[in-house]
Coordinates of C-alpha atoms in Angstrom, one line a residue:
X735 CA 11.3 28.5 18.9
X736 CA 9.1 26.6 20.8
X737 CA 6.6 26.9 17.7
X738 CA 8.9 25.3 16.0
X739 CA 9.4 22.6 17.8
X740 CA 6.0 21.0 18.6
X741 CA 6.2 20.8 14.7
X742 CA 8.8 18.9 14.7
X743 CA 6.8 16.8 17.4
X744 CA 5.1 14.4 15.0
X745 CA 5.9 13.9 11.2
X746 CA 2.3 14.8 10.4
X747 CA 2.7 14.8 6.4
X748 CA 4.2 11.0 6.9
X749 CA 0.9 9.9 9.1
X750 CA -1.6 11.5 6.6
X751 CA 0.4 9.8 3.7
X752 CA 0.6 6.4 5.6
X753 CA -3.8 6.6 6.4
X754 CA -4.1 7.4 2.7
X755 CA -2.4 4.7 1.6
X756 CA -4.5 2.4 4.3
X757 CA -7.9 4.2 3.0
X758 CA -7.2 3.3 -0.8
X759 CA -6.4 -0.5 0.9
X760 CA -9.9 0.3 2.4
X761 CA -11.6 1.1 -0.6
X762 CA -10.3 -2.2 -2.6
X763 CA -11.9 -4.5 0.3
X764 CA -15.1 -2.3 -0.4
X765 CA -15.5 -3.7 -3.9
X766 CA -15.7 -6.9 -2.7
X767 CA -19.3 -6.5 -0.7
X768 CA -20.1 -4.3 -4.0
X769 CA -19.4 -6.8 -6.6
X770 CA -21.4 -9.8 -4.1
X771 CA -24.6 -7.4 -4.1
X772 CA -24.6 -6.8 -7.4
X773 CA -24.4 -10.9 -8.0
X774 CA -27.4 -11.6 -6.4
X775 CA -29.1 -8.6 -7.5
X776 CA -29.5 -6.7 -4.4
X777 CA -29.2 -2.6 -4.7
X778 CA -26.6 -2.5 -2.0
X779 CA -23.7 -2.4 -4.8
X780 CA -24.9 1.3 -5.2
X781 CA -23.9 2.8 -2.1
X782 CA -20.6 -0.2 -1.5
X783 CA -19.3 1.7 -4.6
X784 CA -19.7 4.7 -4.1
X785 CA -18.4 4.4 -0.6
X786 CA -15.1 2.5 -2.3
X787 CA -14.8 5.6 -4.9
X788 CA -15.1 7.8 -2.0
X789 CA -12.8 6.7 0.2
X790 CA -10.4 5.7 -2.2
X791 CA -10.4 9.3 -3.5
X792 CA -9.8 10.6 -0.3
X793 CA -6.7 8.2 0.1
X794 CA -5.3 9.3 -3.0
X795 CA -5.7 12.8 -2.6
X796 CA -3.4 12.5 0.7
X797 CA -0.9 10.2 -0.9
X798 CA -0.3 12.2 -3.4
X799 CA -0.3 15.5 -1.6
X800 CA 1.3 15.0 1.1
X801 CA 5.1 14.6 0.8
X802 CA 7.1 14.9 3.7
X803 CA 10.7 15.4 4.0
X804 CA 11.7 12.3 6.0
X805 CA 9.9 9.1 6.1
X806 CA 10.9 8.4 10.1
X807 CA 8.3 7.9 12.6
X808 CA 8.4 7.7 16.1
X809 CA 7.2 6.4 19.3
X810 CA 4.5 9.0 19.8
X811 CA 4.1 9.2 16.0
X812 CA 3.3 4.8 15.9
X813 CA 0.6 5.5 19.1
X814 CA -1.3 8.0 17.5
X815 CA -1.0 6.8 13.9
X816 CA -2.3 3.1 15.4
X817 CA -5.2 4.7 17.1
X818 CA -6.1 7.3 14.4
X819 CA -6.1 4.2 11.7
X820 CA -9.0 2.4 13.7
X821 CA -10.9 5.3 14.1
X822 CA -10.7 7.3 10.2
X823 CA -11.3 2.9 9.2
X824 CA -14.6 2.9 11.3
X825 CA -15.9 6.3 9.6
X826 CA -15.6 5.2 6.4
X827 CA -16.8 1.7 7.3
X828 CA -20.3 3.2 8.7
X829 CA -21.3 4.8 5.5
X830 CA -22.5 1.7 3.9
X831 CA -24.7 0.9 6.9
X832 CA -26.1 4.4 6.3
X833 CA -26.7 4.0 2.8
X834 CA -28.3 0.6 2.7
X835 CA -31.5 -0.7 2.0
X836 CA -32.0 -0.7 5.4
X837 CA -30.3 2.2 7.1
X838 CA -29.1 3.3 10.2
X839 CA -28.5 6.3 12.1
X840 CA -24.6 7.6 12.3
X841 CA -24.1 6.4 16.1
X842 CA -25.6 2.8 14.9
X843 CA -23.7 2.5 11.8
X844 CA -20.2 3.9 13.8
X845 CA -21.0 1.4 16.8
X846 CA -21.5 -1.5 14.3
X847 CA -18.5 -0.4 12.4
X848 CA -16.2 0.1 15.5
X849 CA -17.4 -3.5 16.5
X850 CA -16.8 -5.1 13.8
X851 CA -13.2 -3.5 13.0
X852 CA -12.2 -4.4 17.0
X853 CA -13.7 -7.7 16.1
X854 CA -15.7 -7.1 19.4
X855 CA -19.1 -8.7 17.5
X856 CA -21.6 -6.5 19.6
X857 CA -24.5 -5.7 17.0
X858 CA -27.3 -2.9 16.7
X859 CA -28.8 -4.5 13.8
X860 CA -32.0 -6.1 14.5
X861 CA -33.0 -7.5 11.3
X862 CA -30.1 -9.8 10.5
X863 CA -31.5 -12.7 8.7
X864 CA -33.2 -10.0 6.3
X865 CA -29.7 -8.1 5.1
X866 CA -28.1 -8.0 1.8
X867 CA -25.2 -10.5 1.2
X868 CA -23.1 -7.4 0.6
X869 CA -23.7 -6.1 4.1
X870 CA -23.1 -9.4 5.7
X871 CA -19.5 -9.9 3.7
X872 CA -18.8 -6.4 4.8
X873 CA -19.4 -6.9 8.7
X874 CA -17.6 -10.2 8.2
X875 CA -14.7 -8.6 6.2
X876 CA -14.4 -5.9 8.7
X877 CA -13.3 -8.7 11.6
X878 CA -10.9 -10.2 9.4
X879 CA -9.0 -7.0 8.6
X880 CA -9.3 -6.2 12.2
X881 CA -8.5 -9.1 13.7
X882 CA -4.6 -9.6 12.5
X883 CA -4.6 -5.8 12.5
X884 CA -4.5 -3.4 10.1
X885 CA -1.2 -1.7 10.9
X886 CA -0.3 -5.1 10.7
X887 CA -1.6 -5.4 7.1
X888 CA 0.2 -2.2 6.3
X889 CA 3.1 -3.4 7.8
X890 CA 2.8 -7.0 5.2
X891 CA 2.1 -4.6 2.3
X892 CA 4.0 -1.6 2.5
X893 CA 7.7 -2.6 3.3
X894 CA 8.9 1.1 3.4
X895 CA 7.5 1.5 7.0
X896 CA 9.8 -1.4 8.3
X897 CA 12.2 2.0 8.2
X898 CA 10.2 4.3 9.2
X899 CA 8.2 3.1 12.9
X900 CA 7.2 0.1 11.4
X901 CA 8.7 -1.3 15.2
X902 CA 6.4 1.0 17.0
X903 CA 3.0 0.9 15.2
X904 CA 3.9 -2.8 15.3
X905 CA 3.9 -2.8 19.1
X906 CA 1.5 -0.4 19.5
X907 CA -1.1 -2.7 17.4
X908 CA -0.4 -6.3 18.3
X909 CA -1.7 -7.5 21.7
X910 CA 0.3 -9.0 24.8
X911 CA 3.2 -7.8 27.3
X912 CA 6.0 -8.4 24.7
X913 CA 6.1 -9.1 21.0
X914 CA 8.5 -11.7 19.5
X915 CA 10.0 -10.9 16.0
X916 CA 10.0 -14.5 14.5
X917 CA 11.8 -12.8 11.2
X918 CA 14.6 -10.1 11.1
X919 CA 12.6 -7.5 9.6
X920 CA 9.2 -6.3 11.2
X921 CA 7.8 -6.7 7.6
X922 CA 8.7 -9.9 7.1
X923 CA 7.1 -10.9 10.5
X924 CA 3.9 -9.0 9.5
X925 CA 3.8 -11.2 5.9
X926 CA 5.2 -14.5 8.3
X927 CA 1.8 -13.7 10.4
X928 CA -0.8 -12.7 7.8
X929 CA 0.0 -16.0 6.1
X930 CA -0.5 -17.8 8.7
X931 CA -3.9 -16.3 9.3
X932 CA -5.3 -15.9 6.0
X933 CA -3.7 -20.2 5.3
X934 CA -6.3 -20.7 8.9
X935 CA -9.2 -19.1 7.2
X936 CA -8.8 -21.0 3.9
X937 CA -9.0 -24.3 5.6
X938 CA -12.3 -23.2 7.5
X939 CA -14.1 -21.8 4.6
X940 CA -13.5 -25.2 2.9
X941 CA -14.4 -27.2 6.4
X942 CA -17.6 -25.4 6.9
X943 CA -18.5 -25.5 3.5
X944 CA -18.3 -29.6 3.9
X945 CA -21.0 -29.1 6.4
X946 CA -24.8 -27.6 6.5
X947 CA -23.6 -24.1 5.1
X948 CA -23.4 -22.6 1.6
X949 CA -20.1 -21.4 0.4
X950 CA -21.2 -17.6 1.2
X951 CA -22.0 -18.6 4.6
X952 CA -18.9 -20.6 4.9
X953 CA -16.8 -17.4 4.0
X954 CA -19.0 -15.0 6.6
X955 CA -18.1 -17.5 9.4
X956 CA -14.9 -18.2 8.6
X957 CA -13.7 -14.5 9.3
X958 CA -15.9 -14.0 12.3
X959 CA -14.1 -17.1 13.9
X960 CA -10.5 -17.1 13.2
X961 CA -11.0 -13.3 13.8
X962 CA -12.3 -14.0 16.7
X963 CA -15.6 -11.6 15.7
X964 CA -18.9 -13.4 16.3
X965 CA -20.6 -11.5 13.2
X966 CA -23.2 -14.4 11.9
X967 CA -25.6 -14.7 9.2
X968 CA -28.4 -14.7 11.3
X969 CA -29.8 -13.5 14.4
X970 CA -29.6 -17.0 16.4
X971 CA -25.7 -17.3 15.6
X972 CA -24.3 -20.8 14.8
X973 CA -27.5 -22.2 16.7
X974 CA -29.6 -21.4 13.8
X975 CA -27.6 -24.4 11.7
X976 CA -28.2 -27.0 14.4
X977 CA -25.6 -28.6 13.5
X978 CA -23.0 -30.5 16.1
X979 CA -20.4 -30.9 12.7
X980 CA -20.3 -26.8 12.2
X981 CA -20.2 -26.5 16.5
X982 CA -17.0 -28.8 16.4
X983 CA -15.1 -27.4 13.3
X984 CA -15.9 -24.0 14.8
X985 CA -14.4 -24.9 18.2
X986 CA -11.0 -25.9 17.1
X987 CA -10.7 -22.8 15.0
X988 CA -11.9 -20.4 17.3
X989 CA -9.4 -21.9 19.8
X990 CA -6.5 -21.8 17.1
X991 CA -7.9 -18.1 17.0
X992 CA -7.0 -17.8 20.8
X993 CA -3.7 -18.8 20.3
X994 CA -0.5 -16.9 20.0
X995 CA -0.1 -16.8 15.9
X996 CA 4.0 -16.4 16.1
X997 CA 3.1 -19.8 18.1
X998 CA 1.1 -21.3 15.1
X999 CA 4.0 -20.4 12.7
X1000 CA 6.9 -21.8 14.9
X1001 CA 4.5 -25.0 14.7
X1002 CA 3.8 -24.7 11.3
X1003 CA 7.5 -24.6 10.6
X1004 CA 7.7 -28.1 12.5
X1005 CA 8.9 -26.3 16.2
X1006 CA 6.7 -28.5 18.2
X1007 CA 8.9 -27.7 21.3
X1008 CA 8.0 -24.4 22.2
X1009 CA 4.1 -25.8 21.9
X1010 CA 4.9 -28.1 24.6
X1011 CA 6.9 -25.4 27.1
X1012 CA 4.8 -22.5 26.8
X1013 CA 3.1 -21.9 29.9
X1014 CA 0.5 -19.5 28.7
X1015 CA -0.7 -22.0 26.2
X1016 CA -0.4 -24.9 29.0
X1017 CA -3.1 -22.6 31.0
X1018 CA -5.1 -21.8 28.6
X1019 CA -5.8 -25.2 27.9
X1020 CA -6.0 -25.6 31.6
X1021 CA -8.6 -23.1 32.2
X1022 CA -10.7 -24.5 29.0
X1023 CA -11.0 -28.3 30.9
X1024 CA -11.6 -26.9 34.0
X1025 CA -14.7 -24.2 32.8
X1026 CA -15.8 -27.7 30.7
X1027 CA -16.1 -29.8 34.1
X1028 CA -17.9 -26.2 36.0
X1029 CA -20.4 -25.7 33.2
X1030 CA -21.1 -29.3 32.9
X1031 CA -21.6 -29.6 36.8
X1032 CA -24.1 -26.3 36.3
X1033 CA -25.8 -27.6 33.8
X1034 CA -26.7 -30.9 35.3
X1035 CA -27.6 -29.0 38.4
X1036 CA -29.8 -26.7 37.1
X1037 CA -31.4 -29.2 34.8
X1038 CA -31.1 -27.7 31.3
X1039 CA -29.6 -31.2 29.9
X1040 CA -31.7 -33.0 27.8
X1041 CA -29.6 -34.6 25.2
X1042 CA -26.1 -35.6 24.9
X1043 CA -24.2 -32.7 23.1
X1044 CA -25.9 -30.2 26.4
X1045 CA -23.2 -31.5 28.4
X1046 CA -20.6 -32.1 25.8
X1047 CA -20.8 -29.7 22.2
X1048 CA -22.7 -27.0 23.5
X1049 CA -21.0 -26.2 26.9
X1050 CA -17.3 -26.5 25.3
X1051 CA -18.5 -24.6 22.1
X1052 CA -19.3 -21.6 24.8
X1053 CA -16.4 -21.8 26.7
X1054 CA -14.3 -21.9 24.0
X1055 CA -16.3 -18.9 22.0
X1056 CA -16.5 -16.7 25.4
X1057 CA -12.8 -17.2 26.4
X1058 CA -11.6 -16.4 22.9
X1059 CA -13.8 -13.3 22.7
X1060 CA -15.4 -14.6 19.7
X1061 CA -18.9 -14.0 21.0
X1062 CA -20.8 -17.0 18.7
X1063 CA -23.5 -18.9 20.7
X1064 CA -25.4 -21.7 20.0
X1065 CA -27.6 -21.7 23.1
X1066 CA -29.4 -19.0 25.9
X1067 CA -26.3 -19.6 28.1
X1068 CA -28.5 -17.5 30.9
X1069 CA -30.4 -20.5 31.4
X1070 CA -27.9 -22.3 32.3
X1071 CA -27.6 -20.4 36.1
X1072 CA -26.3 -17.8 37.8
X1073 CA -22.9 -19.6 38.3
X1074 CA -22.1 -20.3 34.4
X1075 CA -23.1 -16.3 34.0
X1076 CA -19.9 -15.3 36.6
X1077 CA -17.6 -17.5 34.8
X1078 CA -18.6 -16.3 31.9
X1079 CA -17.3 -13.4 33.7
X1080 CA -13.7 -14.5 34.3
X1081 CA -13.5 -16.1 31.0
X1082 CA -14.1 -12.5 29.7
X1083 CA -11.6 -11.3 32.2
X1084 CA -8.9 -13.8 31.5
X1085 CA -9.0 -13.8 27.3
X1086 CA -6.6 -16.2 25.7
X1087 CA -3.1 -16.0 24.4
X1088 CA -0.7 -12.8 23.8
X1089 CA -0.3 -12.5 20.4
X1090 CA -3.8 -14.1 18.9
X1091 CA -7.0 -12.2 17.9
X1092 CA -9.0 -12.8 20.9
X1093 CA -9.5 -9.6 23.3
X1094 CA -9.4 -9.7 27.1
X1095 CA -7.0 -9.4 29.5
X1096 CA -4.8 -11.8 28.1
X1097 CA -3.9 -15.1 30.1
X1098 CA -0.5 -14.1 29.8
X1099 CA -0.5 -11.0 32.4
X1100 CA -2.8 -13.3 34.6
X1101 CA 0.0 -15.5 34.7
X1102 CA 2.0 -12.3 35.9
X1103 CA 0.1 -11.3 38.1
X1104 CA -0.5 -14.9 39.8
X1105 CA 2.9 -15.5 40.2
X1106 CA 3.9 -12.1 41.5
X1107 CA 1.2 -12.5 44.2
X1108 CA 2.9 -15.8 45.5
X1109 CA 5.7 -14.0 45.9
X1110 CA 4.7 -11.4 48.0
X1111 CA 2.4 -14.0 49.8
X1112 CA 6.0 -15.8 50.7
X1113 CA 7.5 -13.0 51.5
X1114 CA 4.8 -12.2 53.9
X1115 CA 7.0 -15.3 55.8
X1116 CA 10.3 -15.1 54.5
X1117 CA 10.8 -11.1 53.9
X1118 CA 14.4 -11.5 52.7
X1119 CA 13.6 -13.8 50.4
X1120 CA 14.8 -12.6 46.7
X1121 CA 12.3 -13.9 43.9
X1122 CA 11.8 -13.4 40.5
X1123 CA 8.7 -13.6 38.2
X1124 CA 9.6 -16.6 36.0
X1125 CA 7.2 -17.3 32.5
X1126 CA 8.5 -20.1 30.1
X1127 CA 11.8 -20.7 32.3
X1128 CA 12.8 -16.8 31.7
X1129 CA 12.3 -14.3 34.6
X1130 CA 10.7 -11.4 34.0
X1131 CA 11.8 -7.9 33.9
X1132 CA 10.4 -6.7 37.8
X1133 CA 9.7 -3.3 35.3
X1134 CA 7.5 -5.4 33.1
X1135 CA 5.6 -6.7 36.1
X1136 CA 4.7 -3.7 36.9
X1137 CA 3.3 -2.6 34.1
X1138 CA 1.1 -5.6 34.0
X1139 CA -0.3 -4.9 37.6
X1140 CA -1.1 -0.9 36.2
X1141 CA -2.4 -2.8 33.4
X1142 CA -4.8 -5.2 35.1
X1143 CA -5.7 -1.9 37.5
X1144 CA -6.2 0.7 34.9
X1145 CA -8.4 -2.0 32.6
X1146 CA -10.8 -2.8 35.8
X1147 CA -11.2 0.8 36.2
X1148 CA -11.8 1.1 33.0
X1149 CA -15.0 -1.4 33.0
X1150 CA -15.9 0.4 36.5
X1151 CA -16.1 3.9 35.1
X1152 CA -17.9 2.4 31.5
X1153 CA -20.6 0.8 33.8
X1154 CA -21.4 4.0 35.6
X1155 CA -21.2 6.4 32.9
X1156 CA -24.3 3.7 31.4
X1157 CA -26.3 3.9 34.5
X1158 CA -26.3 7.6 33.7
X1159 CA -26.9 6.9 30.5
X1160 CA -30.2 5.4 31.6
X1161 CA -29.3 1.8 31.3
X1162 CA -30.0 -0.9 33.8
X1163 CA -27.3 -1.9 36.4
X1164 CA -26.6 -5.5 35.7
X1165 CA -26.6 -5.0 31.9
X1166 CA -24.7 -1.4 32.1
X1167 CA -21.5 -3.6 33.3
X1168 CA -21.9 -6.7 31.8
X1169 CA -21.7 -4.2 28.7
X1170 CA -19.0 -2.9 29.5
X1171 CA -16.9 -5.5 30.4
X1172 CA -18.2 -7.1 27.2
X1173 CA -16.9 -4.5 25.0
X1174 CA -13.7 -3.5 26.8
X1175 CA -13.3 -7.2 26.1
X1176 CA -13.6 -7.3 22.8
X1177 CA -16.4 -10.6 23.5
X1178 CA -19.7 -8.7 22.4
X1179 CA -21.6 -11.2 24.2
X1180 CA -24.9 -9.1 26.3
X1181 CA -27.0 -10.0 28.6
X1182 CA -30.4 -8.8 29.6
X1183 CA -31.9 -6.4 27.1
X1184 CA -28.6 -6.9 24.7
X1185 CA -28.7 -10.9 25.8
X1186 CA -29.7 -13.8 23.8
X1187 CA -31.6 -12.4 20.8
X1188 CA -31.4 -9.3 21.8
X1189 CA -29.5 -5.9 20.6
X1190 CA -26.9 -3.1 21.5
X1191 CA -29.8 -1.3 19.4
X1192 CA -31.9 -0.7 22.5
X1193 CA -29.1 1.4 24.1
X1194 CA -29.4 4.9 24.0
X1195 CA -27.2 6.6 21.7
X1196 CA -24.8 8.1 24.4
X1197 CA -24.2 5.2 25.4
X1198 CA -23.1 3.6 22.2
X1199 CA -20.4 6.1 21.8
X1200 CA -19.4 5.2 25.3
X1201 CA -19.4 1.7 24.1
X1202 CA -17.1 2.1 21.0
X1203 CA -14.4 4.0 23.0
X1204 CA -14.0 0.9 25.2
X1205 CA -14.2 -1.4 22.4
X1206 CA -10.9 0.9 20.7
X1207 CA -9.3 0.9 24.0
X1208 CA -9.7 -2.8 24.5
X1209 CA -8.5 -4.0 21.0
X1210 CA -5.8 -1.6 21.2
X1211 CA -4.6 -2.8 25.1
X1212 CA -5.5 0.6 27.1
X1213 CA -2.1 2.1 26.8
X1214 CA -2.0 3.0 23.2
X1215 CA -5.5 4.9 23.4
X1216 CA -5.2 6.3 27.0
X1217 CA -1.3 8.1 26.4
X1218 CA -3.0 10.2 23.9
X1219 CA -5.3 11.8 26.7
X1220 CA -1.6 12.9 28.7
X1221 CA -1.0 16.6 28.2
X1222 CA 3.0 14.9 28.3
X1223 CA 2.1 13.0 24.4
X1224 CA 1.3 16.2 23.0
X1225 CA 4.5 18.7 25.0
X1226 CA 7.7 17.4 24.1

């Protein structure tokens, strides 16, 4: 009996069905790096197909064998399914780095495959500038489909799952505290979303192309910045276009990228109002002017400004790119003092909006947090005082403020215990945390040995593994990765 029902504890035939439905999904976006190779002659297209016959057998073996008896899914069935999608997506990613004209080994080609799907834009390729087109569209590719989220995508595509847990791989998948259906159906939110996103990465593509970069370029860097990625075309980033035009475009889209897309849509839609009431999006413009003044002040100080756009392009372009997560640079922002490098730091911390691709914390739960501190501060004086949490004039569930504090506690843990397990791992002290924070982040900016110029490549292998855990549990916002370690998820 009691056999009987931990089988009943997940609808196993329905998740297999569901990732081999995603995995022929997979496949198609594989032909696309194929068919580029094989248009500028390059021998890539060999293993791309291969790798898109592959997986797309192995989808269609498990949609068509499995068949389970009910299409429902649950709570416990959306956290695994979200977290098992990510990882089965990043095995069948890496093969193409393995198989290239340049390959890998399998932790390099797994790190740079979970980096690019948690569009966390840490790298272990060292010779950029020198790869085929087809491996560039497919790290740039990868951040796209990552960065709205592929349940998400599933969610656009396949409208049977709006039925069937679509609610719970929906919240398991899209980042912030809540998640606000801007449609009835989840599907029709997912498509509302998508749209929205993929109408965003249009207009770049044509924007940059208007500038210093070809059309190919134009589509790389498109998905690495609405994405919020940081994949480039070369191993100097944006800085090897020198061009103030491309900084600019770049920063308006990779802070559209930090915003909260239901946001976007409502504005899209011509609801300017909630624009101008949100609070999380008031601070995160906040916290953008005020690291402008800081880094300019640093700057000036520390004498690294020579021309004009040192205190103006270049500073903002940072900010903007660290804050988002999106990890492009266009200059060795270490040289710019010791002060830019720890807020670089709490820009890393903070993130930007709920709701966009950018990774962090999330300025939303800092505004929880903040605001549930001056409350206990006040009642320090006043103990009877009653307060409530209160976020775009609505107070806040005290339940759901909790939740953020175990979430702010359990994530600074988590960048704790990733540190020290990579000064085990050999690595130095200063660039084992920085590290980690990066990729529990989601920013993939380094510093040190994996700083300006430098690689993830120079990590020991241990400690890459490491490295793409954190990157999961980041993207996927800690919860949805850590349940699945509770002997409780697996016992009903």
């Amino acid at each position: 009996m009691k056999r009987h029902h931990r089988t009943l504890l997940f609808n196993v035939p329905m998740l297999l069905k569901v990732i081999g439905i995603l995995l022929i999904i997979e496949s198609v976006f594989m032909l696309f790096p194929a068919i580029v190779s094989a248009i500028y002659g390059e021998s890539d297209w060999i293993p791309f197909l291969l790798t898109a016959a592959a997986t797309g057998a192995v989808g269609a073996a498990l949609t068509i064998w499995m068949r389970p008896t009910h299409s429902h899914m649950g709570k416990r069935d959306g956290f695994l399914l979200t977290a098992s999608v990510w990882v089965v997506f990043s095995i069948f990613g890496m093969i193409p780095f393995m198989c290239s004209t340049n390959p890998v080994g399998v932790s390099d080609a797994f790190f740079e495959a979970m980096s690019g799907f948690t569009t966390t834009g840490s790298s272990v390729l060292t010779d950029i500038d020198n790869m085929s087109h087809g491996i560039h569209l497919w790290r740039a590719m990868m951040q796209w489909i990552g960065g709205m989220g592929i349940i998400l995508f599933t969610l656009a595509v396949i409208p049977m799952l709006n039925h069937s847990g679509g609610i719970q791989m929906f919240n398991a998948e899209v980042t912030g505290i809540t998640h606000d259906k801007i449609r009835p159906r989840i599907s029709q939110t997912a498509k509302s979303l998508w749209m929205t996103y993929l109408g965003l990465t249009v207009i770049l593509i044509v924007l940059l192309w208007l500038g210093p970069m070809n059309l190919f370029e134009s589509i790389c860097h498109a998905f690495g910045a609405i994405s919020t990625g940081g994949y480039s075309t070369h191993a100097e980033s944006i800085a090897a276009f020198k061009s103030e035009y491309i900084e600019i475009v770049l920063i308006i889209f990779m802070f559209l990228g930090g915003v909260n897309f239901a946001l976007i849509f409502k504005c899209v839609r011509g609801n300017f109002r909630d624009l101008h009431t949100n609070d999380v999006f008031r601070t995160y413009v906040g916290i953008i002017a005020l690291m402008f003044v800081l880094f300019v002040i640093s700057i000036l100080y520390v004498g690294e400004a020579h021309t004009w756009a040192d205190i103006t392009v270049e500073p903002l372009f940072q900010i903007v790119s660290t804050i988002t997560s999106t990890g492009f640079t266009v200059a060795n922002f270490e040289n710019w003092g010791t002060f830019v490098l720890s807020l670089t730091f709490v820009m890393m911390f903070f993130g930007a909006c709920a709701g966009s691709t950018s990774g962090g914390a999330k300025i939303d739960r800092i505004l929880y947090l903040f605001k549930n501190a001056h409350n206990e501060l006040y009642r320090c004086i006043f103990p009877n005082a009653v307060l409530s949490v209160k976020v775009n004039n609505k107070v806040v569930n005290p339940d759901l403020v909790n939740k953020v504090i175990a979430f702010l506690c359990i994530y600074m843990l988590l960048v704790v215990g990733g540190g020290m397990a990579l000064t085990a791992c050999g690595v130095p002290l200063i660039d084992a945390f920085f590290s980690s924070f990066s990729c529990i982040s989601n920013t993939g900016l380094g510093a040190g040995i994996t700083g300006f110029g430098g690689s993830y490549d120079l990590l020991p292998d241990i400690a890459k593994w490491i490295l793409s855990l954190l990157m999961l549990t980041g993207r996927l916002e800690i919860f949805t990765v850590l349940v699945l370690f509770m002997p409780s998820f697996w016992n009903r």
